[in-house]
CSV table of C-alpha atoms and ligand atoms in Angstrom, one decimal:
chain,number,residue,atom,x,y,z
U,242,UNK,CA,0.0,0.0,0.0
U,243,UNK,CA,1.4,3.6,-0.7
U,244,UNK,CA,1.4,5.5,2.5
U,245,UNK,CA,2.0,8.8,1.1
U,246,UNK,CA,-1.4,9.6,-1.2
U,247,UNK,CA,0.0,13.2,-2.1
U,248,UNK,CA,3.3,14.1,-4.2
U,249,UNK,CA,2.3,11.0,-6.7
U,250,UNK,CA,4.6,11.7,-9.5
U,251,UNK,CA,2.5,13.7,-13.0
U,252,UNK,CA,4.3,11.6,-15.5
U,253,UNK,CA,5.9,8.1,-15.1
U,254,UNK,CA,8.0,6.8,-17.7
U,255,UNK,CA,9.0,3.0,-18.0
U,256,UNK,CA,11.6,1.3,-19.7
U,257,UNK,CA,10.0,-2.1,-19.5
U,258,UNK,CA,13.3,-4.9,-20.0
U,259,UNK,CA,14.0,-7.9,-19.1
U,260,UNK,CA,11.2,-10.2,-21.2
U,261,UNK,CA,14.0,-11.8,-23.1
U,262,UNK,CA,16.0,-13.0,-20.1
U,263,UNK,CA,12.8,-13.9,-17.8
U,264,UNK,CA,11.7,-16.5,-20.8
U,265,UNK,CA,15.1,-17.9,-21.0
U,266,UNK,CA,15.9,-18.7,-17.2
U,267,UNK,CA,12.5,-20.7,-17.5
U,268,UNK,CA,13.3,-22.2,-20.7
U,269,UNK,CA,11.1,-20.1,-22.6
U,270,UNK,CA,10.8,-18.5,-26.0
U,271,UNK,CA,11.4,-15.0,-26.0
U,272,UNK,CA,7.9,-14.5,-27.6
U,273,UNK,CA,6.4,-16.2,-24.5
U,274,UNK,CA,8.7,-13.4,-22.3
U,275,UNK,CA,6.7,-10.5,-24.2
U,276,UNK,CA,3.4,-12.3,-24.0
U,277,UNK,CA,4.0,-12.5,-19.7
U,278,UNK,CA,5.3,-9.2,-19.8
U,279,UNK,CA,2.1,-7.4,-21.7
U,280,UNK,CA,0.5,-9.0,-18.6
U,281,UNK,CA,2.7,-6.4,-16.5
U,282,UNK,CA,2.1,-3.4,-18.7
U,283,UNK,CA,-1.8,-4.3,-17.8
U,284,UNK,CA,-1.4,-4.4,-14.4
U,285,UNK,CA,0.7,-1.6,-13.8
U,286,UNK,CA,-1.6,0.6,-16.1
U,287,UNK,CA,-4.4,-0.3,-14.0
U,288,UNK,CA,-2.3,0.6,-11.0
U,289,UNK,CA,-1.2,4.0,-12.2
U,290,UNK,CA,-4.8,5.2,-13.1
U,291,UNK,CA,-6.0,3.9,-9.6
U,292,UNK,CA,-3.3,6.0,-7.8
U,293,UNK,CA,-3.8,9.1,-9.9
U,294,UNK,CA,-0.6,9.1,-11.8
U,295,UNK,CA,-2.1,11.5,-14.8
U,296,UNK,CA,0.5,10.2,-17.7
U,297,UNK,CA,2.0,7.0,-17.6
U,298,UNK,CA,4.5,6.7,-20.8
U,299,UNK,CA,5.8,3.2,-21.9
U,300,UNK,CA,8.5,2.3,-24.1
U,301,UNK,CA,7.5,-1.1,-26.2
U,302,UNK,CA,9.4,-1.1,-29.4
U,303,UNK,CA,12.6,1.4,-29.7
U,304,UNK,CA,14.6,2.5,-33.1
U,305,UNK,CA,17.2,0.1,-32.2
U,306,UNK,CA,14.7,-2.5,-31.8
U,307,UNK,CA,14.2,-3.2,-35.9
U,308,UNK,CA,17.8,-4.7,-35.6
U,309,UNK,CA,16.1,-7.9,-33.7
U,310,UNK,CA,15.5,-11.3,-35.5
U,311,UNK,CA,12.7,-10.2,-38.5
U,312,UNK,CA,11.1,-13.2,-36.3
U,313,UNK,CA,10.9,-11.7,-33.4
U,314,UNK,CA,10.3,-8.4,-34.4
U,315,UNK,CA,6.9,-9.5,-36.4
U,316,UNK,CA,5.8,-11.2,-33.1
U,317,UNK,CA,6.0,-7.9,-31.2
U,318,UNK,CA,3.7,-6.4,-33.9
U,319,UNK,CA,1.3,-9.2,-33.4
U,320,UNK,CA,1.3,-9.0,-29.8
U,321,UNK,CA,1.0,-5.1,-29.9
U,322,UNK,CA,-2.0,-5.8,-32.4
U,323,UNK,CA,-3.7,-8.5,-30.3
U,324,UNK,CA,-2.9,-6.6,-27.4
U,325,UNK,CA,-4.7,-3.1,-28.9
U,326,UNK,CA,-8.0,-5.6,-29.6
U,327,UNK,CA,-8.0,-6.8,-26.7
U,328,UNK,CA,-7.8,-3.9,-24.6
U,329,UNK,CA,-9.8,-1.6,-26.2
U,330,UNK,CA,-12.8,-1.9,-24.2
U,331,UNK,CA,-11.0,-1.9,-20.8
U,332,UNK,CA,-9.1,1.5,-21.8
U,333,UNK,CA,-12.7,2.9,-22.0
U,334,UNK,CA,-14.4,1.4,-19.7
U,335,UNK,CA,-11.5,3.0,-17.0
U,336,UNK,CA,-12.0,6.0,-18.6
U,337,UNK,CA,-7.9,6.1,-20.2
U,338,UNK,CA,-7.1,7.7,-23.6
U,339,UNK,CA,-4.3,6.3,-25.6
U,340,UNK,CA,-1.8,8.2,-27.6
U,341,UNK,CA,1.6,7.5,-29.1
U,342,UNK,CA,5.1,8.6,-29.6
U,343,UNK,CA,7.8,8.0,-31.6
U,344,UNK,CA,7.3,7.4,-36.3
U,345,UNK,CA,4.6,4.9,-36.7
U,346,UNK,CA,4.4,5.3,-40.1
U,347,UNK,CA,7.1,2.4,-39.9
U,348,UNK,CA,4.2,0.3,-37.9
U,349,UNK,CA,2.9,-2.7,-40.0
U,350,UNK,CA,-0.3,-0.9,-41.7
U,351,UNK,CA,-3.0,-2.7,-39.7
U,352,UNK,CA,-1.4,-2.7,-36.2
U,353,UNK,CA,-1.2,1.2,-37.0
U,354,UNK,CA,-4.7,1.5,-38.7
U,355,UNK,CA,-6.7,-0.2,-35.3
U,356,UNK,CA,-3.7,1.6,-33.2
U,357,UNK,CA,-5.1,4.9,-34.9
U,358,UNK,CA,-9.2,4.0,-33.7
U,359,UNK,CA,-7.8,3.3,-30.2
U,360,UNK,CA,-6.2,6.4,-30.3
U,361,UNK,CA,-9.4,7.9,-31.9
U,362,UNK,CA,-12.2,6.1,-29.6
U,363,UNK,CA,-10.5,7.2,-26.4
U,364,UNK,CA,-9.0,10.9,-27.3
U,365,UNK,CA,-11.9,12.4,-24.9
U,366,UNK,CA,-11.4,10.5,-21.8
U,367,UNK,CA,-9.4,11.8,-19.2
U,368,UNK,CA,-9.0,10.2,-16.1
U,369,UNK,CA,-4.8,9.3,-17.3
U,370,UNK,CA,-3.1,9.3,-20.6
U,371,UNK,CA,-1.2,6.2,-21.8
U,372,UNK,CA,1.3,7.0,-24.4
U,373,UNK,CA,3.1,3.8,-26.2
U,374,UNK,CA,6.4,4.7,-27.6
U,375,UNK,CA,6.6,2.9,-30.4
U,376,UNK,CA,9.7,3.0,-33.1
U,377,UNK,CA,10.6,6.0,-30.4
U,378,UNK,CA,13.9,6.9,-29.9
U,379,UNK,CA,14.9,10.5,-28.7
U,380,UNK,CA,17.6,11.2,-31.1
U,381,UNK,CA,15.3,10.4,-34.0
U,382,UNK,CA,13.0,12.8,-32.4
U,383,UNK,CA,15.5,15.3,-32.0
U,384,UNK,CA,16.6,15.3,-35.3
U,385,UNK,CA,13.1,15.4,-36.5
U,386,UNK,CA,12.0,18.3,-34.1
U,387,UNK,CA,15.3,20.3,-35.9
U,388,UNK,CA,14.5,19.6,-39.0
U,389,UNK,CA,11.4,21.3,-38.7
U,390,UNK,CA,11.9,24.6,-37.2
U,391,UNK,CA,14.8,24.8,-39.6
U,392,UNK,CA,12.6,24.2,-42.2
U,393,UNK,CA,10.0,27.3,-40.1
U,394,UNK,CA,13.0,29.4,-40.0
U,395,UNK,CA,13.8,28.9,-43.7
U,396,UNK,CA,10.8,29.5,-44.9
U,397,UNK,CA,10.7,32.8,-42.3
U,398,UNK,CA,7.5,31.4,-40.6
U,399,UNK,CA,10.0,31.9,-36.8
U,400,UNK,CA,13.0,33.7,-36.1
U,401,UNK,CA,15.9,32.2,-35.0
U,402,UNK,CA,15.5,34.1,-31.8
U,403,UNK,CA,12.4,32.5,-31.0
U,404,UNK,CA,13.9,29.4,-30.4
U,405,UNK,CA,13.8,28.6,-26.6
U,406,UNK,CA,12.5,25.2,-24.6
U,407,UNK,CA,8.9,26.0,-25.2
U,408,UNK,CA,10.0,26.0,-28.9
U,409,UNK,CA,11.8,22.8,-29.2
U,410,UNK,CA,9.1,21.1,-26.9
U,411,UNK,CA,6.4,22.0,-29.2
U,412,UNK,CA,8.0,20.3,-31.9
U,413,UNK,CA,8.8,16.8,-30.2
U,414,UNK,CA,6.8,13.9,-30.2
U,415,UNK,CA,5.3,14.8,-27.1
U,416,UNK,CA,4.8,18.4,-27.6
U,417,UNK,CA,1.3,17.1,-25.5
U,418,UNK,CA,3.2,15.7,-22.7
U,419,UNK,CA,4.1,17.3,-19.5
U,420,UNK,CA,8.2,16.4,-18.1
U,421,UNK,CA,8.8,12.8,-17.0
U,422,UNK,CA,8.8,13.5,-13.2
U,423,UNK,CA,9.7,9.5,-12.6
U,424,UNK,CA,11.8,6.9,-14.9
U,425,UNK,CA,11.4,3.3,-13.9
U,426,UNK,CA,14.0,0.8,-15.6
U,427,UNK,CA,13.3,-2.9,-14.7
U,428,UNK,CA,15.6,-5.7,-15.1
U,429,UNK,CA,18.8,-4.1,-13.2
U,430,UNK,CA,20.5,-2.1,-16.2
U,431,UNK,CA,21.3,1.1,-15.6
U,432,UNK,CA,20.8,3.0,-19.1
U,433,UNK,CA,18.1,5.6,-20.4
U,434,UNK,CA,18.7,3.2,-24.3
U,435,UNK,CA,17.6,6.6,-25.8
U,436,UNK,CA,14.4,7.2,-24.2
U,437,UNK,CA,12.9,10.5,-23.5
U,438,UNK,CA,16.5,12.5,-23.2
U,439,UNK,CA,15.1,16.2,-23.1
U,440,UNK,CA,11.8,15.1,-21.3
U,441,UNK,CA,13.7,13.4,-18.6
U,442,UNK,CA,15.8,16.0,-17.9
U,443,UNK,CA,15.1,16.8,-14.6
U,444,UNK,CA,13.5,12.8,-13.9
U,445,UNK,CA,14.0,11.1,-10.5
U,446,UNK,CA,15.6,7.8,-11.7
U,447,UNK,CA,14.5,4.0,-10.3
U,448,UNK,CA,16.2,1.3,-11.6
U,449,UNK,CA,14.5,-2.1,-10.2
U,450,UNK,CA,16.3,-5.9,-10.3
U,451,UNK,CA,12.9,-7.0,-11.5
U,452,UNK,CA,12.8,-8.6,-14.6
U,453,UNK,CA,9.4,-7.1,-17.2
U,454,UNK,CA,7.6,-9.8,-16.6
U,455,UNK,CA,8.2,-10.3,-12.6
U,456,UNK,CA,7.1,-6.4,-12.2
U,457,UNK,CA,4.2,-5.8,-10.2
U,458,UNK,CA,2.1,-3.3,-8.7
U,459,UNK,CA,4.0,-4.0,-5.1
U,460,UNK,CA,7.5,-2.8,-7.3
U,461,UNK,CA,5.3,0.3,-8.6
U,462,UNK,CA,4.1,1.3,-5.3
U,463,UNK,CA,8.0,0.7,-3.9
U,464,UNK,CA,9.4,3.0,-6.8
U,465,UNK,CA,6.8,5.9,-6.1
U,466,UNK,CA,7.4,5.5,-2.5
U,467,UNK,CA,11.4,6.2,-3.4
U,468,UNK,CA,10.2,8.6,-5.8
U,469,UNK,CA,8.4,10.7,-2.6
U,470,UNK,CA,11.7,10.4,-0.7
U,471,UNK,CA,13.6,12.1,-2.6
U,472,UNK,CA,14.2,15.7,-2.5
U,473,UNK,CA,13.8,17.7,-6.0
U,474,UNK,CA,15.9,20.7,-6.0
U,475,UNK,CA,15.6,21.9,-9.6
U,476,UNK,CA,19.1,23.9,-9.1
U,477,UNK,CA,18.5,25.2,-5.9
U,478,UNK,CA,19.4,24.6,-2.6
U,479,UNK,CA,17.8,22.7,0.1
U,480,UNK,CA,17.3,25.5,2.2
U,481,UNK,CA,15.6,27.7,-1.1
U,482,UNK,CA,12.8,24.6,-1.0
U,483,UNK,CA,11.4,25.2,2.6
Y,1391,IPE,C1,12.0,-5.7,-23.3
Y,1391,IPE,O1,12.5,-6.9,-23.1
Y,1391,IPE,C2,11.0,-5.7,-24.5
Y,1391,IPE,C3,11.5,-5.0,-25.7
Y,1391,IPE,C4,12.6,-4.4,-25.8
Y,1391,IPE,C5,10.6,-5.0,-26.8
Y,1391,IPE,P1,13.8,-7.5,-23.9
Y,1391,IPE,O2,13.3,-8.2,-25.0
Y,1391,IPE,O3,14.7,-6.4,-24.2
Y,1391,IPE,O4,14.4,-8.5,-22.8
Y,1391,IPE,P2,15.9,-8.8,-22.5
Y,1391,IPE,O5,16.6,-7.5,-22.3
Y,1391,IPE,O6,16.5,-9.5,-23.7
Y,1391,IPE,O7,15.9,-9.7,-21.3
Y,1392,IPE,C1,14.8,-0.6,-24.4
Y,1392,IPE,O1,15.1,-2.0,-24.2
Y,1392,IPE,C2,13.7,-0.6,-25.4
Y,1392,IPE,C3,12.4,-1.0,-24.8
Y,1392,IPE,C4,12.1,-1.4,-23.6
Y,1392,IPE,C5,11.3,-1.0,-25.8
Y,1392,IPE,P1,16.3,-2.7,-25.0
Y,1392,IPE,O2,16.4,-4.1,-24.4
Y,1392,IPE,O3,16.1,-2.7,-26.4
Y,1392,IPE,O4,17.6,-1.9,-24.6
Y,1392,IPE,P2,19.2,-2.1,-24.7
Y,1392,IPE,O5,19.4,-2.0,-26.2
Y,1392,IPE,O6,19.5,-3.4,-24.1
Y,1392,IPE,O7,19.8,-1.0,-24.0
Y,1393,MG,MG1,16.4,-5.7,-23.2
């Protein structure tokens, strides 16, 4: 149980890993490691909503992620199609709308056609957003968000001294997303894998020894509750906070 009902974190971001390695110490396939592991992701989206986290951000397929056996890669699309049928009605009977981040235009046509009516069927509800970053990677972002205000500034639409944060932000893939104030990474590595650089900027960090599939709402509720402990000083001192 979280003690502390206040001070739950806006925006929680996960790196979900560790569906590979969970299959293989049981002698698994690694398909059957993603299929456990989209139980997590349920679970812990129920969770979130249910504690009042407003934006919960997951990263499920990344722009490193293509270089994966063509095998396994098809197999995530199926699962993230099956998955998207599946849980349609649930997003909208707990009152969750669905967005995206990251170039889906790289998504196999139909996962990204019925991804595009989830997104549709549940843009007005408003109780959390769950964004899937999908083909997401923040350089490609980057590169995308410069490309088009160079293009702006080109074609004298902004000035070059408009450019600020609010600038670059509005031209990211999620220009509609407040800061990640919490980054969860499961299965004990300790990297971001390119993942939200510029919104995580100021992010408290939790790294769990969980693998994806072993992480539960018990290891969500421990992470906020280290999330609560810490002190966010933006800069400042301690004393500036008080
Ligand atoms: C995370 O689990 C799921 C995706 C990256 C799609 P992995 O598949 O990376 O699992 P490990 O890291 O090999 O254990
Ligand atoms: C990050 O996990 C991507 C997702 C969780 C979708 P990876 O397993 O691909 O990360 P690296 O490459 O091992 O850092
Ligand atoms: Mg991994």
């Amino acid at each position: 149980m979280l003690k502390e009902k206040t001070n739950i974190p806006n925006h929680i971001a996960i790196i979900m890993d560790g569906n590979g390695r969970w299959a293989k110490s049981r002698g698994l396939t690694r398909h059957q490691g993603h299929k456990e592991g989209k139980e997590s992701a349920k679970e812990i989206v129920k969770t979130c909503a249910k504690l009042g986290v407003k934006n919960l951000t997951l990263f499920a397929f990344s722009t490193e992620n293509w270089k994966r056996p063509k095998k396994e890669v098809d197999l995530l699309m199926d699962l993230l199609h099956n998955s998207l049928m599946s849980e349609l009605k649930e997003l909208k009977d707990n009152n969750i709308r669905l967005t995206t981040i990251g170039d889906i235009s790289k998504i196999p046509f139909i996962v990204r056609t019925f991804l595009k009516k989830v997104c549709d069927d549940t843009k007005n509800n408003n109780l959390m957003t769950l964004t899937l970053a999908l083909n997401y990677g923040s350089r490609d972002e980057i590169i995308n968000s410069v490309k088009n205000i160079a293009d702006k500034v080109k074609n004298n639409i902004i000035s070059v001294e408009k450019i600020d944060e609010s600038l670059i932000n509005q031209h990211l893939y999620t220009r509609k997303l407040p800061d990640v104030d919490l980054m969860i990474r499961t299965s004990g590595e300790k990297r971001i894998s390119n993942f939200l650089l510029w919104q995580s900027a100021y992010a408290e960090l939790h790294f769990s020894e969980e693998l994806w599939p072993d992480f539960k709402s018990e290891h969500l509720i421990s992470a906020i509750t280290d999330y609560q402990n810490r002190e966010r000083r933006f800069g400042k001192t301690s004393e500036q906070l008080t």
